[in-house]
Amino acid sequence: MALSGIQIFKMTPKKNCKECGSPTCMAFSMKVAQGAVDISACPYMSEEALAQLSEATAPPMKTIKVGTGDAEYTLGGETVLFRHEKTFVSRPRYAVALCSCMDAAAVDAKIAEIGKVDYDRIGERMHVEMIYVNYADNGQDAYVDIVKKAAATGKTLVLGCSDVEVAKAALEVCKDGKPVLNGANASNYEAMNEVATAAGVVLGVGGADLNEIYDTVAALEKAGNKNLVIDATGADIKTTFANAVQIRRAAIKDGDRTFGYPAIVNVAKVAMDDKYMQEALASVFTMKYGSIIVMQEMTYAEALPLFGLRQNVFTDPQKPMKVEPGIYPINGGDADSICLTTVDFALTYFVVSGELERSGVPCNLLISDAGGLSVLTAWAAGKLSSTTVADFIKEQVEGKINCRKLVIPGKVAVLKGDIEAKLPGWEVIVGPTEAVQLVKFLKDLTA
């Protein structure tokens, strides 16, 4: 259970702190309780008290790191059940499944497809982050060969293997990449714990039901291993969903840290080769509550809505999504193409750029810093003004663009005269008030 600021203040070792009892120290305790600062920031805290308070103030879900380098991902660390309560912390990661039952050609083809999903959206790289390699009990050599191929992609691996010796052999070729070894259960957890601990990797825990999983996790914690994830995948969709929700509720609402670990959800297993069901389930578990979501495949058409959903859900609701200020050529726009400008609010950008693409007219969309606000909100707040637009164009546009025609949003037509006064040589044109009108507007303007 989370501690209040007063409880933390009372637990502070006052004999070691020159400031204890002062308003400053109480304020610090309140910030620790709110999660704004870490308790270790106090320079007067004894090691004993620090250890006690660090455990007490830690998130109900443990934060787990997997992978290395650019492929290192943080899982867990959640403090709320619903995004509107505060914010979600660690976005789920998508994995595509390989199996040792597949022949070499099929494995190579799927790996090639995995690499095709890789694009940027609002400053975030969107790609298949993980590969789940399942062992089908058909021999150690076949499994190790597929693990080698998967490791060569640079993706973080999840090894779905409950055979201790096979898991040990597979880790020998990929442990440097810090994969997840997903194979511990009630019958083998002691041996699997030794293998995972020796390799320094996260251990995945599964079972026939939640009671069995709970007991296995408790036994592993007693053995000293808290570097775990829980495989919430059940025999069917209903059981899998119930598992994922109950694990998260037990950790966050009930404060049961035995279930306070990230969850793996294998929708490839429960969707039964139905790609539409797989897409629907991946969407569901993006929100409730998968940390690693395993899919049979992920094409660009499947990735686009999933990544968009994830970005929306796992963005701090207090911080609007913004695109980077700059020049965005559309339809092959070049230095001589007409320019249009709007704000950096992500939704505005995507609506406007979509309509511009639909027009087929080569153009340049100029995005200036408006604080992530919509057009009218930015104008009312002074973030979108003749000065901000003119300064942006002088500093970042004029040296790169030859065209001197600028279309501004119709809702801020009042800025036309001031912008022209501050940008000598530019023709400022008032555009339509709605993005949907841009197609006809541009075609008529360039006819």
XYZ file of C-alpha atoms in Angstrom:
447
model
C 0.000 0.000 0.000
C 1.302 3.476 -0.857
C 2.599 5.600 1.999
C 1.436 9.146 2.701
C 3.844 12.053 2.981
C 3.314 12.149 6.765
C 4.090 8.429 7.091
C 7.293 8.892 5.103
C 8.213 11.922 7.204
C 7.736 9.925 10.426
C 9.936 7.117 9.079
C 12.750 9.542 8.291
C 15.758 8.979 10.613
C 15.693 12.399 12.277
C 18.933 11.967 14.159
C 20.747 11.719 10.810
C 19.019 14.653 9.121
C 19.942 18.239 9.883
C 16.771 19.483 8.240
C 14.175 17.114 9.722
C 11.303 18.906 11.357
C 11.532 21.821 8.932
C 8.840 22.634 6.336
C 11.399 21.820 3.629
C 11.773 18.241 4.810
C 8.010 17.785 5.070
C 7.656 19.117 1.523
C 10.265 16.618 0.369
C 8.340 13.773 2.029
C 5.153 14.864 0.280
C 6.924 14.868 -3.080
C 8.252 11.360 -2.426
C 4.719 10.168 -1.612
C 3.452 11.673 -4.878
C 6.237 10.017 -6.879
C 7.708 13.359 -7.914
C 11.157 12.590 -6.478
C 13.022 9.462 -5.401
C 13.660 8.895 -1.701
C 17.373 8.407 -2.463
C 17.610 12.144 -3.211
C 17.778 12.841 0.551
C 21.494 13.206 1.428
C 20.922 12.492 5.130
C 19.078 9.188 4.807
C 20.669 6.167 6.498
C 21.156 3.037 4.391
C 18.741 1.078 6.568
C 15.997 3.686 6.308
C 16.679 4.134 2.595
C 16.222 0.427 1.949
C 13.025 0.347 3.998
C 11.509 3.402 2.359
C 12.607 2.471 -1.165
C 10.695 -0.774 -0.866
C 7.662 0.920 0.694
C 7.461 3.711 -1.892
C 8.208 1.564 -4.961
C 5.397 1.219 -7.542
C 3.051 -1.730 -6.877
C 4.234 -3.160 -10.196
C 7.935 -3.835 -10.374
C 9.858 -2.141 -13.166
C 11.651 -4.700 -15.342
C 14.195 -3.994 -18.078
C 14.776 -6.321 -21.013
C 17.075 -6.101 -24.031
C 20.180 -3.980 -24.472
C 21.241 -0.792 -26.253
C 18.611 0.637 -28.586
C 16.566 -2.530 -28.050
C 16.318 -2.075 -24.268
C 12.750 -1.678 -23.053
C 11.212 -0.893 -19.688
C 8.169 -2.899 -18.644
C 5.878 -2.425 -15.655
C 6.204 0.333 -13.085
C 2.474 1.069 -13.332
C 0.674 2.812 -10.469
C -2.927 3.083 -11.709
C -5.521 0.880 -13.363
C -6.872 3.580 -15.650
C -5.066 6.208 -17.666
C -7.354 9.031 -16.549
C -6.392 8.447 -12.898
C -2.859 9.641 -13.548
C -0.978 8.203 -16.509
C 0.347 4.889 -17.742
C 4.107 4.502 -17.481
C 5.543 1.753 -19.706
C 3.950 1.116 -23.067
C 3.437 -2.499 -24.178
C 5.852 -3.988 -26.665
C 4.794 -6.009 -29.685
C 6.446 -9.308 -30.581
C 6.021 -11.527 -33.647
C 6.110 -15.288 -33.103
C 8.510 -17.773 -34.673
C 8.411 -21.499 -33.978
C 10.947 -24.298 -34.220
C 8.254 -26.241 -36.118
C 8.731 -23.864 -39.088
C 11.133 -24.724 -41.898
C 14.091 -22.484 -42.699
C 12.402 -20.797 -45.670
C 9.334 -19.876 -43.608
C 11.503 -18.479 -40.813
C 13.530 -16.375 -43.241
C 10.371 -15.065 -44.907
C 8.793 -14.042 -41.615
C 11.967 -12.336 -40.409
C 12.066 -10.393 -43.677
C 8.445 -9.300 -43.142
C 9.209 -8.168 -39.606
C 11.762 -5.682 -40.926
C 9.227 -4.013 -43.212
C 7.266 -2.508 -40.322
C 9.476 0.422 -39.321
C 8.388 4.065 -39.488
C 8.261 7.281 -37.438
C 5.117 8.935 -36.095
C 5.249 12.112 -33.989
C 8.869 11.565 -33.091
C 8.423 7.910 -32.096
C 9.884 4.980 -33.981
C 7.228 2.351 -34.580
C 8.436 -1.132 -35.361
C 8.210 -4.729 -34.188
C 10.298 -4.546 -31.025
C 10.529 -8.207 -30.078
C 10.546 -11.705 -31.505
C 8.963 -14.576 -29.599
C 10.739 -17.862 -30.386
C 8.601 -20.860 -29.414
C 10.043 -24.320 -28.831
C 7.874 -27.094 -30.337
C 9.675 -30.071 -28.699
C 11.318 -31.042 -31.979
C 14.978 -30.986 -31.049
C 17.507 -28.655 -29.529
C 19.468 -27.957 -32.706
C 16.449 -26.748 -34.679
C 15.481 -24.383 -31.885
C 18.976 -22.978 -31.409
C 19.264 -22.321 -35.160
C 16.077 -20.247 -35.146
C 17.187 -18.381 -32.017
C 20.436 -17.476 -33.804
C 18.517 -16.083 -36.777
C 16.159 -14.129 -34.536
C 19.046 -12.722 -32.488
C 20.770 -11.541 -35.678
C 17.881 -9.101 -36.290
C 18.868 -7.039 -33.253
C 15.380 -7.416 -31.780
C 14.860 -8.318 -28.144
C 13.946 -11.999 -27.858
C 11.431 -13.866 -25.763
C 12.307 -17.560 -25.572
C 9.152 -19.638 -25.151
C 10.792 -22.786 -23.855
C 10.098 -24.895 -20.750
C 12.763 -27.527 -21.496
C 15.650 -26.691 -19.167
C 18.468 -28.072 -21.311
C 17.151 -26.564 -24.538
C 16.678 -23.217 -22.802
C 20.250 -23.359 -21.532
C 21.571 -24.037 -25.041
C 19.456 -21.242 -26.557
C 20.660 -18.721 -23.975
C 24.254 -19.507 -24.840
C 23.730 -17.891 -28.254
C 21.572 -14.923 -27.211
C 22.033 -14.100 -23.512
C 24.108 -10.993 -24.288
C 20.955 -9.450 -25.764
C 19.149 -9.862 -22.408
C 16.134 -11.825 -23.668
C 13.193 -13.044 -21.609
C 13.246 -16.754 -20.813
C 9.540 -17.580 -20.701
C 9.340 -21.140 -19.465
C 9.082 -21.439 -15.690
C 6.135 -23.336 -14.239
C 5.213 -25.290 -11.127
C 7.165 -28.358 -12.222
C 10.443 -26.806 -13.375
C 10.784 -23.397 -11.719
C 13.791 -24.317 -9.589
C 15.863 -25.475 -12.557
C 14.653 -22.648 -14.790
C 15.458 -20.156 -12.059
C 19.054 -21.390 -11.994
C 19.331 -21.107 -15.778
C 17.863 -17.577 -15.906
C 19.882 -16.350 -12.941
C 23.122 -17.726 -14.348
C 22.454 -15.990 -17.685
C 21.289 -12.770 -16.001
C 17.972 -12.653 -17.852
C 14.325 -12.070 -16.941
C 12.343 -15.230 -16.202
C 8.779 -15.661 -17.454
C 6.371 -17.600 -15.225
C 3.271 -19.416 -16.402
C 0.861 -22.032 -15.096
C -2.419 -23.849 -15.470
C -4.320 -21.118 -13.621
C -3.766 -18.002 -11.536
C -3.420 -19.942 -8.286
C -0.603 -22.016 -9.721
C 1.103 -18.961 -11.193
C 0.811 -17.135 -7.871
C 2.379 -19.990 -5.918
C 5.213 -20.310 -8.436
C 5.976 -16.593 -8.360
C 5.948 -16.674 -4.534
C 8.387 -19.594 -4.561
C 10.727 -17.784 -6.983
C 10.620 -14.635 -4.839
C 11.449 -16.730 -1.789
C 14.420 -18.074 -3.735
C 15.555 -14.468 -4.265
C 14.467 -13.882 -7.874
C 12.301 -10.819 -8.485
C 13.421 -10.312 -12.065
C 10.234 -11.822 -13.432
C 7.379 -11.440 -15.881
C 4.094 -13.350 -15.772
C 2.659 -15.194 -18.759
C -1.053 -14.413 -18.479
C -1.997 -16.459 -21.569
C -4.751 -18.935 -20.792
C -6.482 -21.707 -22.680
C -8.902 -19.329 -24.398
C -9.662 -15.632 -24.896
C -11.933 -15.310 -21.851
C -9.405 -16.870 -19.497
C -6.538 -14.822 -20.904
C -8.424 -11.551 -20.479
C -9.489 -12.469 -16.943
C -5.903 -13.378 -16.051
C -4.466 -10.109 -17.348
C -7.043 -7.991 -15.525
C -6.898 -9.899 -12.231
C -3.092 -9.831 -12.141
C -3.059 -6.058 -12.610
C -5.890 -5.422 -10.130
C -4.270 -7.630 -7.495
C -1.031 -5.672 -7.771
C -2.389 -2.120 -7.971
C -5.760 -2.172 -6.205
C -5.066 -4.854 -3.597
C -1.361 -4.092 -3.178
C -0.333 -7.735 -3.651
C 3.229 -7.448 -4.933
C 3.415 -11.170 -5.703
C 1.404 -10.302 -8.802
C 3.231 -7.011 -9.261
C 5.043 -7.956 -12.468
C 4.580 -7.165 -16.181
C 2.460 -9.617 -18.172
C 3.040 -11.483 -21.430
C -0.104 -12.041 -23.498
C 0.198 -14.405 -26.460
C -2.687 -13.459 -28.749
C -1.132 -15.591 -31.499
C -1.991 -18.619 -29.359
C -5.578 -17.729 -28.451
C -6.649 -16.100 -31.738
C -6.497 -19.491 -33.508
C -5.033 -18.220 -36.813
C -7.806 -15.623 -37.180
C -5.888 -12.468 -38.149
C -8.872 -10.207 -37.515
C -9.355 -11.630 -34.033
C -5.617 -11.260 -33.442
C -5.792 -7.560 -34.324
C -8.808 -7.044 -32.069
C -7.178 -8.847 -29.154
C -3.905 -6.968 -29.574
C -5.914 -3.740 -29.294
C -7.697 -4.979 -26.177
C -4.501 -6.034 -24.416
C -2.761 -2.825 -25.380
C -5.220 -1.174 -23.023
C -5.765 -4.055 -20.555
C -2.989 -4.968 -19.591
C -0.308 -6.621 -21.689
C 3.324 -5.621 -21.321
C 4.535 -7.927 -24.098
C 1.903 -8.766 -26.728
C 2.783 -11.658 -29.008
C 1.246 -11.760 -32.488
C 1.429 -14.340 -35.250
C 2.407 -11.649 -37.730
C 2.350 -7.883 -38.078
C 1.934 -6.222 -41.448
C 1.966 -2.483 -42.003
C -1.844 -2.471 -42.179
C -2.025 -4.162 -38.771
C 0.737 -2.063 -37.232
C -0.631 1.379 -38.092
C -3.806 1.272 -35.939
C -2.086 -0.623 -33.128
C 0.831 1.765 -32.800
C -1.517 4.733 -33.084
C -3.680 3.331 -30.276
C -0.644 2.652 -28.109
C 0.719 6.130 -28.643
C -2.609 7.701 -27.682
C -3.124 5.571 -24.567
C 0.447 5.765 -23.307
C 0.942 9.484 -23.767
C 0.642 11.624 -20.645
C -2.858 13.198 -20.881
C -1.409 16.383 -19.397
C 1.055 16.742 -22.269
C -0.435 17.029 -25.763
C 1.243 15.119 -28.572
C 3.265 17.385 -30.827
C 5.103 17.058 -34.107
C 8.527 18.578 -34.501
C 8.616 22.089 -36.012
C 9.972 22.095 -39.536
C 9.239 21.875 -43.249
C 7.211 18.839 -44.343
C 7.173 18.315 -48.147
C 3.949 16.665 -49.337
C 3.222 15.098 -52.741
C 6.828 15.666 -53.805
C 6.911 19.313 -52.755
C 10.178 21.128 -53.435
C 11.701 24.597 -52.965
C 9.338 26.076 -55.560
C 6.109 24.577 -54.176
C 3.448 26.602 -52.387
C 3.659 26.773 -48.588
C 0.941 26.243 -46.003
C 1.285 26.641 -42.254
C -0.488 25.271 -39.208
C 0.225 24.389 -35.566
C 2.228 21.487 -34.122
C -0.736 19.780 -32.428
C -0.463 16.188 -33.669
C -4.151 15.756 -34.512
C -4.180 18.993 -36.514
C -1.050 17.951 -38.375
C -2.421 14.547 -39.377
C -5.805 15.905 -40.454
C -4.254 18.716 -42.522
C -1.455 16.605 -44.036
C -3.958 13.900 -44.970
C -6.110 16.358 -46.877
C -3.047 17.860 -48.562
C -1.964 14.401 -49.707
C -5.455 13.776 -51.028
C -5.264 16.930 -53.131
C -2.263 15.607 -55.068
C -0.797 19.138 -55.210
C 2.954 19.409 -54.421
C 3.324 21.681 -51.409
C 5.273 22.335 -48.214
C 3.563 22.206 -44.839
C 5.302 24.550 -42.394
C 4.931 23.571 -38.745
C 5.950 26.095 -36.096
C 6.079 25.628 -32.329
C 2.618 26.379 -30.917
C 2.930 24.479 -27.648
C 0.997 21.474 -28.932
C -2.256 23.442 -29.028
C -4.970 23.538 -31.700
C -5.212 26.540 -34.031
C -7.732 28.657 -32.128
C -6.393 27.671 -28.709
C -2.837 28.526 -29.763
C -4.000 31.862 -31.191
C -5.896 32.723 -27.998
C -2.870 31.795 -25.892
C -0.487 33.840 -28.019
C 1.353 30.733 -29.239
C 0.194 31.307 -32.824
C 0.693 34.938 -33.786
C 2.067 37.005 -36.639
C 5.352 37.265 -34.735
C 5.759 33.528 -34.120
C 4.899 32.687 -37.736
C 7.158 35.400 -39.192
C 10.093 34.550 -36.932
C 9.806 30.852 -37.757
C 9.748 31.541 -41.506
C 12.684 33.957 -41.343
C 14.807 31.589 -39.261
C 13.976 28.180 -40.712
C 12.186 28.583 -44.049
C 13.389 31.479 -46.208
C 16.833 30.017 -46.802
C 15.358 26.702 -48.003
C 12.223 27.709 -49.928
C 12.027 29.838 -53.100
C 8.230 30.157 -53.235
C 6.869 33.212 -51.453
C 3.208 32.202 -51.218
C 1.964 31.274 -47.745
C -1.494 29.886 -46.920
C -2.617 30.427 -43.322
C -5.574 28.723 -41.562
C -8.884 30.458 -42.232
C -9.690 30.557 -38.521
C -6.850 33.030 -37.960
C -7.485 35.214 -41.018
C -7.004 38.221 -38.750
C -3.235 37.550 -38.841
C -2.939 38.100 -42.608
C -2.052 41.808 -42.565
C 0.470 41.581 -39.719
C 2.233 38.594 -41.260
C 2.570 40.394 -44.614
C 3.985 43.443 -42.809
C 6.585 41.294 -41.065
C 7.436 39.200 -44.128
C 8.205 41.605 -47.017
C 7.968 39.875 -50.372
C 5.573 37.181 -49.173
C 1.992 36.835 -50.404
C -0.198 35.665 -47.530
C -3.359 33.807 -48.570
C -6.202 33.002 -46.204
C -7.066 29.321 -46.469
C -10.321 27.522 -45.644
C -11.609 27.213 -42.097
C -11.859 23.416 -42.265
C -9.204 20.925 -43.394
C -11.650 18.984 -45.546
C -11.964 22.055 -47.807
C -8.223 22.076 -48.579
C -8.458 19.682 -51.540
C -10.702 21.925 -53.642
C -8.987 25.070 -52.348
C -5.506 23.928 -53.437
C -6.661 22.642 -56.803
C -8.393 25.945 -57.553
C -5.410 27.948 -56.294
C -2.877 26.126 -58.488
C -5.098 25.642 -61.532
